[in-house]
């Protein structure tokens, strides 16, 4: 709201000035501003454009004269921006890094003239593979020339307060096989599901799990091979001081090779040896036998009668 006096730039009359009045050439702000009054209104719609007003001076006798005045309306009040509050969440709480406003809210911008402002959001995420870290959101109100008018930041802290429950681990089951001869054919990748690797059906979002195994070989009760496989699971997103948690299977996984097929000895005819020793002393004879088996390792024994 501007009174008429500021539009005067030295008006005079030989009998004296009585009063000033002013009116707008348009009714962009208030419809009655097109009529002469001691004041006139300007509004945000005038910002950035030249507005023409008619300035009138009266003398004491009621005589008047008019002139045109160009008014430039400037917006001197910068917009205000309010960031959403800083937040701390647990790493198992989901969020979309490309749409953080859905979870953590957005900035509020208030301006005296414009209801729509150019609002730019920049995101800096320092989050580990365990889902723990910090996210910084910077909101900027930009001018028409893309310069930053006002800005604020929101800090999001992501913590891991969840302890992995080793009771959720399903350790590989014991396994017995009859069609294998060698222990190297029983590596985990050679075994069926439930017998090959640990399983984590209820794996938490804040875990990064790995596993390893160590084998010990023994002779099984049936005379074949028994493997005792000791499993270890590591959670690289542990909460202790060393940064990871380690869990060992309560009992080793037992893998037995059971061979139910006996070897077959190839039949041989009776052998006769003729001695050329005239004194009939004993001598060495060589007897060779062959056998077939589903496994390629055989152990021979023999016994001499009479």
XYZ file of C-alpha atoms in Angstrom:
306
model
C 0.000 0.000 0.000
C 1.539 3.283 -1.152
C 0.125 6.733 -0.398
C 0.046 9.380 -3.130
C 2.722 11.649 -1.609
C 5.781 9.552 -2.638
C 4.827 10.043 -6.296
C 5.248 13.820 -5.989
C 8.486 15.252 -7.323
C 8.033 18.999 -6.693
C 4.437 19.825 -7.676
C 3.541 23.479 -7.011
C 0.701 25.979 -7.385
C 0.683 29.747 -7.014
C -2.140 29.491 -4.493
C -0.881 26.327 -2.773
C -1.332 22.566 -3.082
C -4.323 21.106 -1.358
C -3.812 17.337 -1.761
C -2.529 14.519 -3.947
C -4.365 11.534 -5.352
C -3.301 8.522 -7.368
C -4.845 5.651 -9.332
C -3.633 2.689 -11.288
C -4.102 2.199 -14.986
C -5.121 -1.430 -14.382
C -6.980 -3.410 -11.759
C -4.453 -6.258 -11.503
C -4.331 -6.137 -7.703
C -7.474 -4.355 -6.430
C -10.345 -3.448 -8.716
C -11.030 -0.105 -7.011
C -7.435 1.048 -7.636
C -8.530 2.360 -11.041
C -10.353 5.148 -9.139
C -8.484 8.125 -7.658
C -7.698 7.801 -3.978
C -5.103 8.990 -1.496
C -3.437 5.545 -1.762
C -2.941 2.701 -4.211
C -2.152 -0.994 -3.857
C 0.662 -3.021 -5.380
C 0.965 -6.795 -5.216
C 3.249 -9.652 -6.157
C 1.755 -9.754 -9.622
C 3.509 -6.433 -10.278
C 6.972 -7.838 -9.605
C 9.133 -7.835 -12.712
C 6.902 -5.540 -14.774
C 6.419 -1.789 -15.139
C 3.192 -0.517 -13.635
C 1.743 2.854 -14.727
C -0.131 5.095 -12.280
C -1.793 8.463 -12.719
C -0.647 11.051 -10.171
C -2.969 14.056 -9.581
C -2.347 17.259 -7.638
C -5.199 19.547 -6.437
C -4.978 23.189 -5.439
C -7.201 24.898 -2.879
C -9.655 25.923 -5.573
C -10.234 22.378 -6.750
C -8.109 22.694 -9.855
C -5.930 19.673 -10.644
C -3.358 18.373 -13.028
C -2.215 14.831 -13.848
C 1.022 13.141 -14.819
C 2.036 9.544 -15.472
C 4.465 7.773 -13.172
C 6.173 4.434 -13.880
C 6.414 2.221 -10.842
C 8.880 -0.656 -10.484
C 7.849 -3.140 -7.799
C 10.681 -5.259 -6.367
C 10.452 -8.324 -4.139
C 12.972 -7.659 -1.362
C 11.968 -10.509 0.938
C 13.858 -13.751 0.371
C 11.962 -17.009 0.720
C 12.403 -19.030 3.908
C 13.132 -22.749 3.850
C 12.654 -25.250 6.677
C 14.229 -28.695 6.441
C 12.602 -31.782 7.952
C 14.048 -32.780 11.317
C 17.186 -34.887 11.507
C 16.389 -38.571 11.960
C 18.095 -41.714 13.272
C 16.828 -45.067 12.034
C 17.839 -48.712 12.249
C 19.353 -50.355 9.204
C 16.403 -52.727 8.860
C 14.066 -49.816 8.095
C 13.509 -49.589 4.379
C 13.822 -46.420 2.305
C 14.211 -45.430 -1.331
C 17.407 -43.481 -1.958
C 15.794 -41.977 -5.069
C 12.711 -40.870 -3.137
C 13.842 -40.034 0.391
C 10.956 -37.639 0.896
C 8.576 -40.588 1.086
C 10.222 -41.722 4.330
C 11.957 -38.649 5.759
C 9.750 -35.777 4.552
C 10.535 -32.763 2.396
C 11.529 -29.167 2.976
C 8.906 -26.438 3.352
C 9.402 -23.210 1.413
C 7.500 -20.037 2.273
C 7.705 -16.886 0.169
C 5.745 -13.656 0.271
C 5.196 -13.541 -3.470
C 5.674 -16.891 -5.116
C 3.831 -20.053 -4.188
C 6.122 -22.095 -6.410
C 9.864 -21.935 -5.989
C 12.645 -23.778 -7.726
C 13.681 -26.287 -5.062
C 16.760 -28.391 -5.659
C 17.647 -31.449 -3.541
C 21.131 -32.936 -3.383
C 21.825 -36.249 -1.635
C 25.162 -37.439 -0.254
C 25.046 -41.048 0.953
C 27.866 -42.647 2.926
C 26.309 -46.031 3.658
C 28.330 -49.232 4.003
C 27.429 -52.608 2.490
C 25.942 -53.427 5.907
C 23.438 -50.601 5.440
C 25.010 -48.470 8.188
C 26.175 -44.886 7.730
C 24.903 -41.378 7.076
C 22.778 -39.639 4.475
C 22.883 -35.861 4.049
C 20.114 -34.067 2.173
C 20.748 -30.480 1.073
C 17.748 -28.439 -0.036
C 18.336 -25.257 -2.040
C 15.920 -22.560 -3.122
C 17.129 -21.253 -6.479
C 16.566 -17.904 -8.095
C 15.624 -17.425 -11.718
C 19.336 -17.271 -12.549
C 19.871 -20.625 -10.768
C 21.732 -18.943 -7.918
C 21.158 -20.314 -4.425
C 18.954 -17.999 -2.377
C 18.466 -20.110 0.755
C 19.485 -23.617 1.777
C 19.255 -26.080 4.664
C 20.337 -29.644 5.440
C 18.796 -32.755 6.908
C 21.054 -35.403 8.478
C 19.938 -39.046 8.543
C 21.898 -41.496 10.708
C 21.537 -45.240 10.066
C 22.600 -47.583 12.882
C 22.700 -51.333 13.401
C 21.023 -52.236 16.661
C 19.925 -55.701 15.529
C 21.899 -58.734 16.709
C 21.942 -61.663 14.294
C 20.361 -64.757 15.825
C 22.493 -67.857 15.112
C 19.470 -69.960 15.973
C 18.129 -69.024 12.529
C 20.950 -70.913 10.806
C 19.994 -74.254 9.268
C 23.237 -76.247 9.240
C 23.826 -78.881 6.525
C 22.390 -82.302 7.352
C 24.375 -85.538 7.650
C 24.791 -87.373 4.374
C 25.393 -90.991 3.365
C 26.380 -91.989 -0.151
C 26.912 -95.425 -1.753
C 27.913 -94.508 -5.326
C 31.024 -92.443 -4.566
C 34.533 -93.740 -4.046
C 36.592 -90.612 -3.329
C 36.200 -87.928 -0.700
C 37.096 -85.190 -3.205
C 33.813 -85.980 -4.954
C 31.909 -84.829 -1.868
C 32.720 -81.125 -1.792
C 29.713 -78.964 -0.843
C 29.000 -78.016 -4.468
C 28.647 -81.735 -5.282
C 25.936 -82.359 -2.668
C 22.179 -81.724 -2.960
C 20.329 -78.916 -1.199
C 20.059 -79.127 2.590
C 23.311 -81.113 2.601
C 25.633 -78.649 0.851
C 25.638 -75.205 2.528
C 24.175 -73.442 5.589
C 20.822 -71.794 4.916
C 19.516 -68.523 6.432
C 15.728 -68.465 5.919
C 15.154 -65.423 8.163
C 18.205 -63.389 7.207
C 17.990 -59.879 8.613
C 18.497 -56.844 6.396
C 21.524 -55.719 8.426
C 23.610 -58.835 7.857
C 26.292 -59.824 5.383
C 26.818 -63.548 5.840
C 29.563 -65.850 4.614
C 30.601 -69.387 5.473
C 33.557 -71.741 5.363
C 34.231 -75.359 6.268
C 37.071 -77.637 7.383
C 37.097 -81.387 6.736
C 38.614 -84.170 8.840
C 38.940 -87.680 7.366
C 38.384 -90.901 9.245
C 37.713 -94.549 8.503
C 34.011 -95.137 8.806
C 32.569 -98.014 10.849
C 32.035 -99.931 7.611
C 35.670 -99.610 6.606
C 35.152 -96.806 4.100
C 35.593 -93.051 4.485
C 33.900 -90.756 6.978
C 34.162 -86.972 6.607
C 33.560 -84.749 9.610
C 32.816 -81.327 8.155
C 33.006 -78.400 10.560
C 31.109 -75.296 9.397
C 31.715 -71.667 10.375
C 29.369 -68.771 9.568
C 30.618 -65.182 9.684
C 28.399 -62.122 9.867
C 30.551 -59.297 8.510
C 28.032 -56.790 9.858
C 28.538 -57.753 13.472
C 28.039 -55.444 16.393
C 31.121 -56.348 18.427
C 34.438 -54.516 18.583
C 36.165 -56.507 15.835
C 33.396 -55.705 13.397
C 32.168 -59.232 12.666
C 30.508 -62.129 14.484
C 31.528 -65.753 14.068
C 29.338 -68.817 14.646
C 30.422 -72.474 14.579
C 28.129 -75.416 13.969
C 27.315 -77.134 17.281
C 28.092 -80.537 15.745
C 30.101 -81.532 12.689
C 28.294 -82.638 9.579
C 28.892 -86.386 9.108
C 29.357 -87.622 5.535
C 29.780 -91.394 5.151
C 30.883 -93.254 2.040
C 29.301 -96.714 2.224
C 30.541 -99.309 -0.265
C 28.220 -102.321 -0.446
C 29.733 -103.904 -3.583
C 32.471 -106.538 -3.079
C 35.288 -106.829 -5.600
C 35.284 -109.682 -8.101
C 38.496 -111.688 -8.475
C 39.071 -112.945 -11.986
C 39.230 -116.751 -12.018
C 42.543 -118.412 -12.802
C 43.523 -121.925 -13.846
C 45.728 -124.109 -11.685
C 49.399 -123.317 -12.045
C 52.240 -125.826 -12.411
C 55.886 -124.965 -11.915
C 58.780 -127.195 -12.988
C 61.963 -126.951 -10.958
C 65.301 -127.228 -12.675
C 67.063 -127.452 -9.321
C 68.382 -131.036 -9.089
C 68.585 -130.824 -5.316
C 64.858 -130.039 -5.065
C 65.452 -127.039 -2.846
C 62.796 -124.404 -2.531
C 62.612 -121.447 -4.931
C 60.520 -118.347 -5.600
C 57.465 -118.482 -7.822
C 55.407 -115.482 -9.001
C 51.646 -115.621 -9.124
C 49.605 -112.730 -10.575
C 45.892 -112.240 -10.012
C 43.451 -109.540 -11.092
C 40.203 -108.238 -9.641
C 37.489 -105.694 -10.575
C 35.736 -103.270 -8.230
C 33.481 -100.230 -8.492
C 36.196 -98.264 -6.673
C 39.763 -98.249 -7.946
C 41.604 -98.947 -4.696
C 42.081 -102.583 -3.634
C 43.970 -104.151 -0.759
C 45.285 -107.717 -1.315
C 46.045 -110.448 1.204
C 46.934 -114.067 0.634
C 47.355 -117.281 2.604
C 49.437 -120.368 1.824
C 48.171 -123.835 2.749
C 50.378 -126.950 3.084
